[in-house]
Each structure stands twice: as structure tokens, then as C-alpha cells.
Amino acid sequence: MCGIVGYVGHQAAGPILIEGLQRLEYRGYDSSGIAVIDRDGVLDVMKREGKLRDLQAAITRMPNGGTGIGHTRWATHGQPSDRNAHPHASSSGDVIVVQNGIVENYRELRAELQERLDAEGRTWQSETDTEVIPELISREISAGKPLEDAIAYAIGRLRGANAIAVVHRGSPDRMYAARKGSAGGIVIGYGDGEMFLASDLPALLPHTTSVYHLEDGDIAAIDADLVQVRRGGSPTFQPTPTQVDLDPVAIARGPYRHFMLKEIHEQPRALSDTIRGRARLDPASALADDFDLADDTLRGIERVLVIGMGTSLHAAMIGRWWIEQIAGIPADFENASEFRFRAPLLGPSTLVVAVTQSGETIDTLGAMNHVRERWGAPQLVITNVDGSEATRQADASIIIRCGPEVGVASTKTFVGSLAALYLLACRIGHARGQLNEQELTDRLEQLLTAPSLLERGIRQAERCAEIAQVFGGASNFLVLGRGIEYPLAMEAALKCKEISYVHAEGYAAGEMKHGPIALLDQGFPVIALAPRGPLFDKMTSAIQQVRARRAPVIAVGDEGDQELAGLVDHFIGVPPAPPLLTPFSLTPVVQLLAYQLALTRGLDIDQPRNLAKTVTVE
Ligand code: M6R
């Protein structure tokens, strides 16, 4: 999704903005641009459709002004093009704005501003919703308002969630940033006689770890050595920055060809870090510390609803299994974007668990908002980003400790979320007396084996590469699973779609004969997730049905399972896992198959087309 950067200080802003945008490339974008202003108020705006390298190629002379803002755009209103790329200028050319989010009432605002443009014989320069913002600001300045008031007025007129950065020709030593709602975050980085701005921490970390996250409603005036924030009608204040402890090295790709591959390999570590201190034995406890839901609250819960989107929804589906089986309490899952427009029957005894690695996904935030406004049910968020909007909305958080995930495809945050859901199921089960000490110990001991299951799954990378070579040209895949492996079949299909651009469907194996089987023939490979477990025989029946249609079968099953290997065309062995732990043994293979398929197709794995790391628009 769109990215914002900004700089004010003693260095030339241009190269810093470009470098910051490079660090935001992982969010996904289709065009980019920067605006730089020098001491004399000379303003340069440069923008291009395509990759950052296209913008760099178009910049024949880098301006040396010390104030600037930049943006990577992910098109919502108007196609990707040079003219629709940000920054956008007011028709007067004085006010420059970049925006993340959507101006929902932009048509109305355009109509209102049209008269002014007509009177001046000017026209809109883009098809974007954003262009109304500099125009509104500029109009208010012309009417005599100070710049800051004009920005506050403009923000107040916007409907929707927006994060913006602004520079003005008349204030060449200052940039402004504002946040309204939850269109992703916006963070100020404090340097030594210089200030940085970004929508995401990775763009700031090479420069500073001293940061201030703008809150909803904040408008910040940012000078090289001073930040002043105005919030509603309260007096302006100088915020106190906090220190972040993210290691810049952790966001580098290291020896891996892609971030996705690196992050797949980081999964055992991400899982160990996430459960560290939260899965204790002797005496057994789950989530004993740093967890804000008291046992009394957990005892009062009658039902759990787990929500999320994409990969986080698949984690939610698996979490539902664990909560039912381990905690012994009714549990459901739901796609957050659908849930938020329903009127389901929740009450204060339903615990809503939102899974979102970014903590900024608009659909999930919308669903959380829906819950709060309508039912006031307790809400827990599982996320990788402490301080994200979801953590502010929720009553309690479990922060997974996966470190920055740069690849657009979620991998290590998926297993981090799974670990948190498993711990939550244990904690609820124990609080409610469903698990006694011994049973809790057994469950936690099993979880403690999960990093090694992941590690052994990752060792199948070569085998996945061989199979991807065989099927690199296939246009379709059916992925089958049953029980707790069914959500993984869906996750496998999502990974194939998003990074390999191959059509894949994840199906419950029992459902296959009710329709999808009609698709099968020699050219339609089927991936079957079939570890030994309660539903193994049902899976082998489904595999037989597939084979009878001559479709090639790739089975992922327990290492050494000769019976299964003999039944299928290709076999990948993963470590045998206790029945509820198979998501950990199978996940790396599912991810690596998609990764290797994408590799055989020569695709842009870390930044797949049309996708964004954090989806902050509806
Ligand atoms: O940040 P979130 O976990 O809320 O993101 C939800 C989805 O947008 C995300 O999982 C998406 O499906 C990823 N591209 C999956 O790899």
C-alpha cells in the first residue's frame, strides 16, 4: 500500500527521500514521486509511473533543497500514471501533499472547489482523490488562514482515513504531517538537527531509533530541531519521542535471494521468540505475563470469534480448531471484511480475537470498530506491530515477536500468529478448568517442539524445488486438506496465487467430489496435505478419487510413509507431528512450493504485482 517519507534538515533531502522510498518498496506500489523545496522556496516535484528506478532515471538533476516529502502510490482512484503519482500540488503550485488512505468524499469536494479552478482558468491535474487536499489548503490560505489552520481545516473536511504530509513554498524549512483515522501509521524520526518522516519504521531505522507515532487527529509541524503537535482544541505540545529496538540489520536480506525465503527460514526463531516466557513448565503456565485478560474475564467467556484477512484469516481458522479442542469452548472464525457488515449476535461474553500481522489492515480494524460500537465485547489482537492501530483499539494484545517482515507474502508472521493462538487456547482452557496441570504441561511441551518441526519442514526446500521444476508450467492447482490441514490447503493456494500468479484453489478434501473434481485431468495437478492423523484414511480416499481422474498428485505426508508415497506421483516427507501440531510441520513446505513455483516463473517474489504488504484501503 502507499508509503510516505519526509525529511527536513541540513542534508539534501532528495537522496534521503529516495532511499527511504526504497525501504518502503516492500509495501507494493505502482508509481512514486518526491517534492523538494530549498531555502528560497524553489520547489521541484518529480514523479513517475513504475518502479523507483524509473523515477531515479527521470531525475536528471537532483535538487539540493533540505526539505521534502516522497510517496510510493498504490492506485485506488485513477490508473497508475505519471500524473496520478504523488506528490500532488494545489493549482497555485504552492501547496504540495502526499496521502495514504482514501478521501471518500472527494467527488463532493471536487465539485465545491471546481468554481475556484474555473475562475482561475485551471483544471485538475490528476484523477486522484488526493488532489483535493492541496487545493483545499491553498484555498484557505488565500482566504487569509495561517498554513497550520488551513491544514487542520482541510483534514476536518475529509471523510475517510488519511495520513498526509505537506510542504508549502512559503515555509521552506518545515514539513507537516497529519493523521486522521487509521490509514496506516505515520512516524516522525528524531535526528540530530534533522527530522525524518515515514509511514513505516523501516524507512527511518537507518537514521534514527528515536520516534514519535502520530495519533489519530494529530497535526505535526516538523522543523529540523523541533516537533510541535496539535491535537483537537488542546494547546500545542512537543511530543516525547520513544526508542524503538528494531535492528536495521534484521531488515536486510542477508544471503537469501528473496526476503520471502529469508523469512521462511526465520520461522523457527520467530516461533521460539514468540513463545519465550509464555509457555512455561514446572509449574505449567501459558501467557502468564504481559497478558491483559484476567482469568475471571476468561472464565466469563462463552464463545470465541477469531477474525482476520488473507493469511491471518487462515491462522484464525486454525486457531478456531485449537480453541475448540484445547479450551473446550465454542469458537468460530470469520473474514473481517464480511463480518463488519453483518449484524451477528454477539454479546459481552463473546471474546473477539483479531489476527493481523500489521495491525493496520482496514477491514480488520473496521470489524474491531464494529464490535466495539455495537456490542462492546472484549477484544484481543494478535499482531507483530506493537503500537499499531489494532493494539490501540483492542482491550488486550499478544505481540508476536517475528521481527520485521519485508516480503509482501506473510510467512513468519503466520507461524507467529499460530503460536499466539495456541497459547491463547491453552490459557483459556486452563483458566476455565478444561485443562488440568498435566494436560496443560502436555500441550505446552508439544508447542515447544514446534520450532524443530518448522526447521525440519524447511529442510524440504530442495525437494520442493524439484517438484516446482516439474510443475512450473501448470496453470492450475487444487490443494486438498482435511480437518486442521484444510486452512493450510487454503493458505497454500493463497501463496500460489499471490507470488506465483498461478490459479490455485484450497479445498476441504471431502468437498472435492461435490464439484471441483469435474476440473481434474492429466494437466491439473493436485497437492494433498496428508499427514498421519484421524482423517488420514479419508484423505487417501480423496487421493484415490483424484488418481482415478489421472490428475498428478503431490502428497505432503509423514517422513517414511511408504504407503502414501506409493500411492502418489510425488511425495514430500515432513516430520510426524501430534495431530494438532501439523500446521507447524506442513507450513514451510506449503510456502516453499509456492516460492519455488514463482522462482521457476522468474517473478518478483517480494513485491508481487497488485499487492501491498499492509492493506489500508477498502
Ligand atoms: O496485516 P494483516 O495480517 O492484517 O494482513 C492481512 C492480509 O492482507 C495478508 O495476510 C495478505 O493476505 C498477505 N499478502 C498474505 O501473504
Short mmCIF file of N, CA and C in Angstrom, two decimals, residues 511-596:
data_model
loop_
_atom_site.label_atom_id
_atom_site.label_comp_id
_atom_site.label_asym_id
_atom_site.label_seq_id
_atom_site.Cartn_x
_atom_site.Cartn_y
_atom_site.Cartn_z
N GLU A 511 -15.02 -32.09 0.16
CA GLU A 511 -15.85 -31.25 -0.69
C GLU A 511 -15.52 -31.48 -2.18
N MET A 512 -14.33 -32.03 -2.42
CA MET A 512 -13.86 -32.13 -3.81
C MET A 512 -14.86 -32.82 -4.73
N LYS A 513 -15.42 -33.93 -4.22
CA LYS A 513 -16.30 -34.71 -5.10
C LYS A 513 -17.64 -34.01 -5.35
N HIS A 514 -17.86 -32.89 -4.67
CA HIS A 514 -19.12 -32.15 -4.86
C HIS A 514 -18.97 -31.07 -5.92
N GLY A 515 -17.98 -31.12 -6.73
CA GLY A 515 -17.85 -30.12 -7.79
C GLY A 515 -16.47 -30.04 -8.40
N PRO A 516 -15.46 -29.66 -7.61
CA PRO A 516 -14.14 -29.42 -8.21
C PRO A 516 -13.57 -30.62 -8.95
N ILE A 517 -14.02 -31.81 -8.61
CA ILE A 517 -13.47 -33.00 -9.28
C ILE A 517 -13.70 -32.94 -10.79
N ALA A 518 -14.72 -32.18 -11.20
CA ALA A 518 -15.01 -32.06 -12.63
C ALA A 518 -13.85 -31.40 -13.38
N LEU A 519 -13.02 -30.64 -12.67
CA LEU A 519 -11.90 -29.95 -13.31
C LEU A 519 -10.74 -30.88 -13.64
N LEU A 520 -10.68 -32.00 -12.94
CA LEU A 520 -9.44 -32.77 -12.94
C LEU A 520 -9.19 -33.56 -14.22
N ASP A 521 -7.95 -33.50 -14.67
CA ASP A 521 -7.46 -34.36 -15.75
C ASP A 521 -5.94 -34.40 -15.64
N GLN A 522 -5.28 -34.94 -16.64
CA GLN A 522 -3.81 -35.11 -16.55
C GLN A 522 -3.08 -33.79 -16.36
N GLY A 523 -3.70 -32.70 -16.78
CA GLY A 523 -3.00 -31.41 -16.73
C GLY A 523 -3.33 -30.59 -15.50
N PHE A 524 -3.99 -31.20 -14.52
CA PHE A 524 -4.46 -30.43 -13.36
C PHE A 524 -3.88 -31.05 -12.08
N PRO A 525 -2.67 -30.61 -11.68
CA PRO A 525 -2.05 -31.23 -10.51
C PRO A 525 -2.80 -30.94 -9.20
N VAL A 526 -2.74 -31.91 -8.32
CA VAL A 526 -3.40 -31.78 -7.02
C VAL A 526 -2.36 -31.96 -5.92
N ILE A 527 -2.33 -31.01 -5.00
CA ILE A 527 -1.44 -31.12 -3.84
C ILE A 527 -2.29 -31.61 -2.67
N ALA A 528 -1.90 -32.74 -2.09
CA ALA A 528 -2.69 -33.30 -0.98
C ALA A 528 -1.89 -33.22 0.30
N LEU A 529 -2.45 -32.56 1.31
CA LEU A 529 -1.80 -32.47 2.62
C LEU A 529 -2.31 -33.65 3.44
N ALA A 530 -1.44 -34.63 3.64
CA ALA A 530 -1.94 -35.89 4.20
C ALA A 530 -1.03 -36.48 5.27
N PRO A 531 -0.79 -35.74 6.34
CA PRO A 531 -0.02 -36.36 7.43
C PRO A 531 -0.88 -37.42 8.12
N ARG A 532 -0.22 -38.36 8.80
CA ARG A 532 -0.98 -39.37 9.55
C ARG A 532 -1.76 -38.69 10.65
N GLY A 533 -3.01 -39.04 10.79
CA GLY A 533 -3.84 -38.42 11.83
C GLY A 533 -5.23 -38.99 11.70
N PRO A 534 -6.17 -38.46 12.46
CA PRO A 534 -7.50 -39.05 12.50
C PRO A 534 -8.19 -39.09 11.13
N LEU A 535 -7.82 -38.19 10.22
CA LEU A 535 -8.54 -38.15 8.95
C LEU A 535 -7.69 -38.67 7.79
N PHE A 536 -6.61 -39.37 8.13
CA PHE A 536 -5.69 -39.84 7.09
C PHE A 536 -6.41 -40.73 6.07
N ASP A 537 -7.22 -41.66 6.57
CA ASP A 537 -7.90 -42.58 5.63
C ASP A 537 -8.83 -41.83 4.69
N LYS A 538 -9.47 -40.82 5.24
CA LYS A 538 -10.38 -40.02 4.38
C LYS A 538 -9.55 -39.31 3.29
N MET A 539 -8.36 -38.85 3.68
CA MET A 539 -7.51 -38.18 2.69
C MET A 539 -7.07 -39.15 1.61
N THR A 540 -6.71 -40.37 2.02
CA THR A 540 -6.25 -41.31 0.99
C THR A 540 -7.41 -41.68 0.05
N SER A 541 -8.63 -41.70 0.57
CA SER A 541 -9.77 -41.96 -0.33
C SER A 541 -9.86 -40.84 -1.35
N ALA A 542 -9.70 -39.60 -0.89
CA ALA A 542 -9.78 -38.46 -1.82
C ALA A 542 -8.66 -38.56 -2.86
N ILE A 543 -7.47 -38.98 -2.40
CA ILE A 543 -6.34 -39.11 -3.34
C ILE A 543 -6.66 -40.17 -4.40
N GLN A 544 -7.27 -41.25 -3.95
CA GLN A 544 -7.66 -42.30 -4.92
C GLN A 544 -8.62 -41.74 -5.96
N GLN A 545 -9.56 -40.93 -5.49
CA GLN A 545 -10.54 -40.35 -6.42
C GLN A 545 -9.83 -39.43 -7.44
N VAL A 546 -8.82 -38.71 -6.96
CA VAL A 546 -8.07 -37.83 -7.87
C VAL A 546 -7.32 -38.67 -8.89
N ARG A 547 -6.68 -39.71 -8.41
CA ARG A 547 -5.88 -40.55 -9.30
C ARG A 547 -6.74 -41.21 -10.37
N ALA A 548 -7.96 -41.55 -9.99
CA ALA A 548 -8.85 -42.17 -10.96
C ALA A 548 -9.17 -41.21 -12.11
N ARG A 549 -8.98 -39.91 -11.87
CA ARG A 549 -9.19 -38.92 -12.96
C ARG A 549 -7.87 -38.58 -13.63
N ARG A 550 -6.82 -39.33 -13.32
CA ARG A 550 -5.49 -39.20 -13.92
C ARG A 550 -4.79 -37.88 -13.58
N ALA A 551 -5.28 -37.16 -12.63
CA ALA A 551 -4.59 -35.91 -12.24
C ALA A 551 -3.34 -36.28 -11.44
N PRO A 552 -2.20 -35.63 -11.73
CA PRO A 552 -0.99 -35.92 -10.95
C PRO A 552 -1.15 -35.48 -9.50
N VAL A 553 -0.65 -36.29 -8.57
CA VAL A 553 -0.80 -35.96 -7.15
C VAL A 553 0.56 -35.74 -6.51
N ILE A 554 0.68 -34.62 -5.82
CA ILE A 554 1.85 -34.33 -4.98
C ILE A 554 1.36 -34.44 -3.54
N ALA A 555 1.85 -35.41 -2.80
CA ALA A 555 1.38 -35.55 -1.42
C ALA A 555 2.44 -35.05 -0.45
N VAL A 556 1.99 -34.37 0.58
CA VAL A 556 2.86 -33.98 1.67
C VAL A 556 2.40 -34.80 2.87
N GLY A 557 3.28 -35.68 3.34
CA GLY A 557 2.88 -36.56 4.44
C GLY A 557 4.04 -36.82 5.38
N ASP A 558 3.82 -37.76 6.28
CA ASP A 558 4.86 -38.04 7.27
C ASP A 558 6.08 -38.69 6.61
N GLU A 559 7.26 -38.23 7.05
CA GLU A 559 8.52 -38.84 6.56
C GLU A 559 8.41 -40.35 6.67
N GLY A 560 8.83 -41.05 5.65
CA GLY A 560 8.87 -42.50 5.71
C GLY A 560 7.53 -43.17 5.50
N ASP A 561 6.51 -42.41 5.13
CA ASP A 561 5.19 -43.04 4.91
C ASP A 561 5.17 -43.68 3.52
N GLN A 562 5.64 -44.93 3.49
CA GLN A 562 5.77 -45.63 2.20
C GLN A 562 4.42 -45.85 1.54
N GLU A 563 3.42 -46.11 2.37
CA GLU A 563 2.09 -46.38 1.81
C GLU A 563 1.61 -45.17 1.01
N LEU A 564 1.75 -43.99 1.61
CA LEU A 564 1.30 -42.77 0.92
C LEU A 564 2.20 -42.49 -0.28
N ALA A 565 3.51 -42.63 -0.08
CA ALA A 565 4.44 -42.34 -1.17
C ALA A 565 4.15 -43.24 -2.38
N GLY A 566 3.75 -44.47 -2.09
CA GLY A 566 3.48 -45.42 -3.17
C GLY A 566 2.19 -45.10 -3.92
N LEU A 567 1.37 -44.30 -3.29
CA LEU A 567 0.05 -44.03 -3.86
C LEU A 567 0.06 -42.84 -4.81
N VAL A 568 1.09 -42.01 -4.72
CA VAL A 568 1.05 -40.72 -5.43
C VAL A 568 2.24 -40.57 -6.39
N ASP A 569 2.20 -39.54 -7.19
CA ASP A 569 3.27 -39.32 -8.17
C ASP A 569 4.51 -38.70 -7.54
N HIS A 570 4.29 -37.79 -6.60
CA HIS A 570 5.41 -37.10 -5.96
C HIS A 570 5.11 -37.02 -4.47
N PHE A 571 6.15 -37.22 -3.67
CA PHE A 571 5.93 -37.25 -2.23
C PHE A 571 6.93 -36.33 -1.55
N ILE A 572 6.46 -35.56 -0.59
CA ILE A 572 7.35 -34.73 0.24
C ILE A 572 7.12 -35.15 1.69
N GLY A 573 8.19 -35.58 2.35
CA GLY A 573 8.05 -36.04 3.74
C GLY A 573 8.32 -34.92 4.73
N VAL A 574 7.46 -34.79 5.71
CA VAL A 574 7.67 -33.81 6.79
C VAL A 574 7.69 -34.57 8.11
N PRO A 575 8.26 -33.99 9.15
CA PRO A 575 8.32 -34.73 10.42
C PRO A 575 6.93 -35.05 10.95
N PRO A 576 6.73 -36.28 11.44
CA PRO A 576 5.43 -36.59 12.04
C PRO A 576 5.19 -35.66 13.23
N ALA A 577 3.98 -35.16 13.34
CA ALA A 577 3.67 -34.21 14.42
C ALA A 577 2.41 -34.69 15.13
N PRO A 578 2.25 -34.32 16.42
CA PRO A 578 0.99 -34.62 17.08
C PRO A 578 -0.15 -34.01 16.27
N PRO A 579 -1.34 -34.63 16.30
CA PRO A 579 -2.42 -34.20 15.39
C PRO A 579 -2.70 -32.70 15.38
N LEU A 580 -2.66 -32.01 16.50
CA LEU A 580 -2.99 -30.58 16.46
C LEU A 580 -1.80 -29.71 16.06
N LEU A 581 -0.65 -30.32 15.87
CA LEU A 581 0.56 -29.53 15.58
C LEU A 581 0.98 -29.60 14.11
N THR A 582 0.20 -30.31 13.29
CA THR A 582 0.61 -30.45 11.88
C THR A 582 0.75 -29.11 11.15
N PRO A 583 0.00 -28.07 11.53
CA PRO A 583 0.23 -26.80 10.81
C PRO A 583 1.70 -26.37 10.85
N PHE A 584 2.41 -26.71 11.93
CA PHE A 584 3.81 -26.28 12.01
C PHE A 584 4.72 -27.13 11.11
N SER A 585 4.41 -28.42 10.99
CA SER A 585 5.29 -29.24 10.14
C SER A 585 5.02 -28.99 8.66
N LEU A 586 3.77 -28.67 8.32
CA LEU A 586 3.41 -28.55 6.90
C LEU A 586 3.66 -27.15 6.33
N THR A 587 3.57 -26.14 7.19
CA THR A 587 3.62 -24.75 6.69
C THR A 587 4.85 -24.46 5.82
N PRO A 588 6.07 -24.82 6.25
CA PRO A 588 7.22 -24.46 5.40
C PRO A 588 7.13 -25.07 4.00
N VAL A 589 6.62 -26.28 3.91
CA VAL A 589 6.55 -26.94 2.59
C VAL A 589 5.56 -26.22 1.69
N VAL A 590 4.43 -25.86 2.29
CA VAL A 590 3.41 -25.14 1.54
C VAL A 590 3.97 -23.82 1.00
N GLN A 591 4.73 -23.14 1.84
CA GLN A 591 5.31 -21.85 1.43
C GLN A 591 6.40 -22.05 0.39
N LEU A 592 7.24 -23.07 0.62
CA LEU A 592 8.38 -23.29 -0.29
C LEU A 592 7.92 -23.75 -1.66
N LEU A 593 6.85 -24.52 -1.72
CA LEU A 593 6.35 -24.94 -3.03
C LEU A 593 5.93 -23.71 -3.83
N ALA A 594 5.19 -22.80 -3.18
CA ALA A 594 4.76 -21.57 -3.89
C ALA A 594 5.97 -20.74 -4.27
N TYR A 595 6.94 -20.64 -3.35
CA TYR A 595 8.14 -19.84 -3.62
C TYR A 595 8.88 -20.40 -4.83
N GLN A 596 9.07 -21.72 -4.83
CA GLN A 596 9.83 -22.33 -5.92
C GLN A 596 9.08 -22.22 -7.25
#
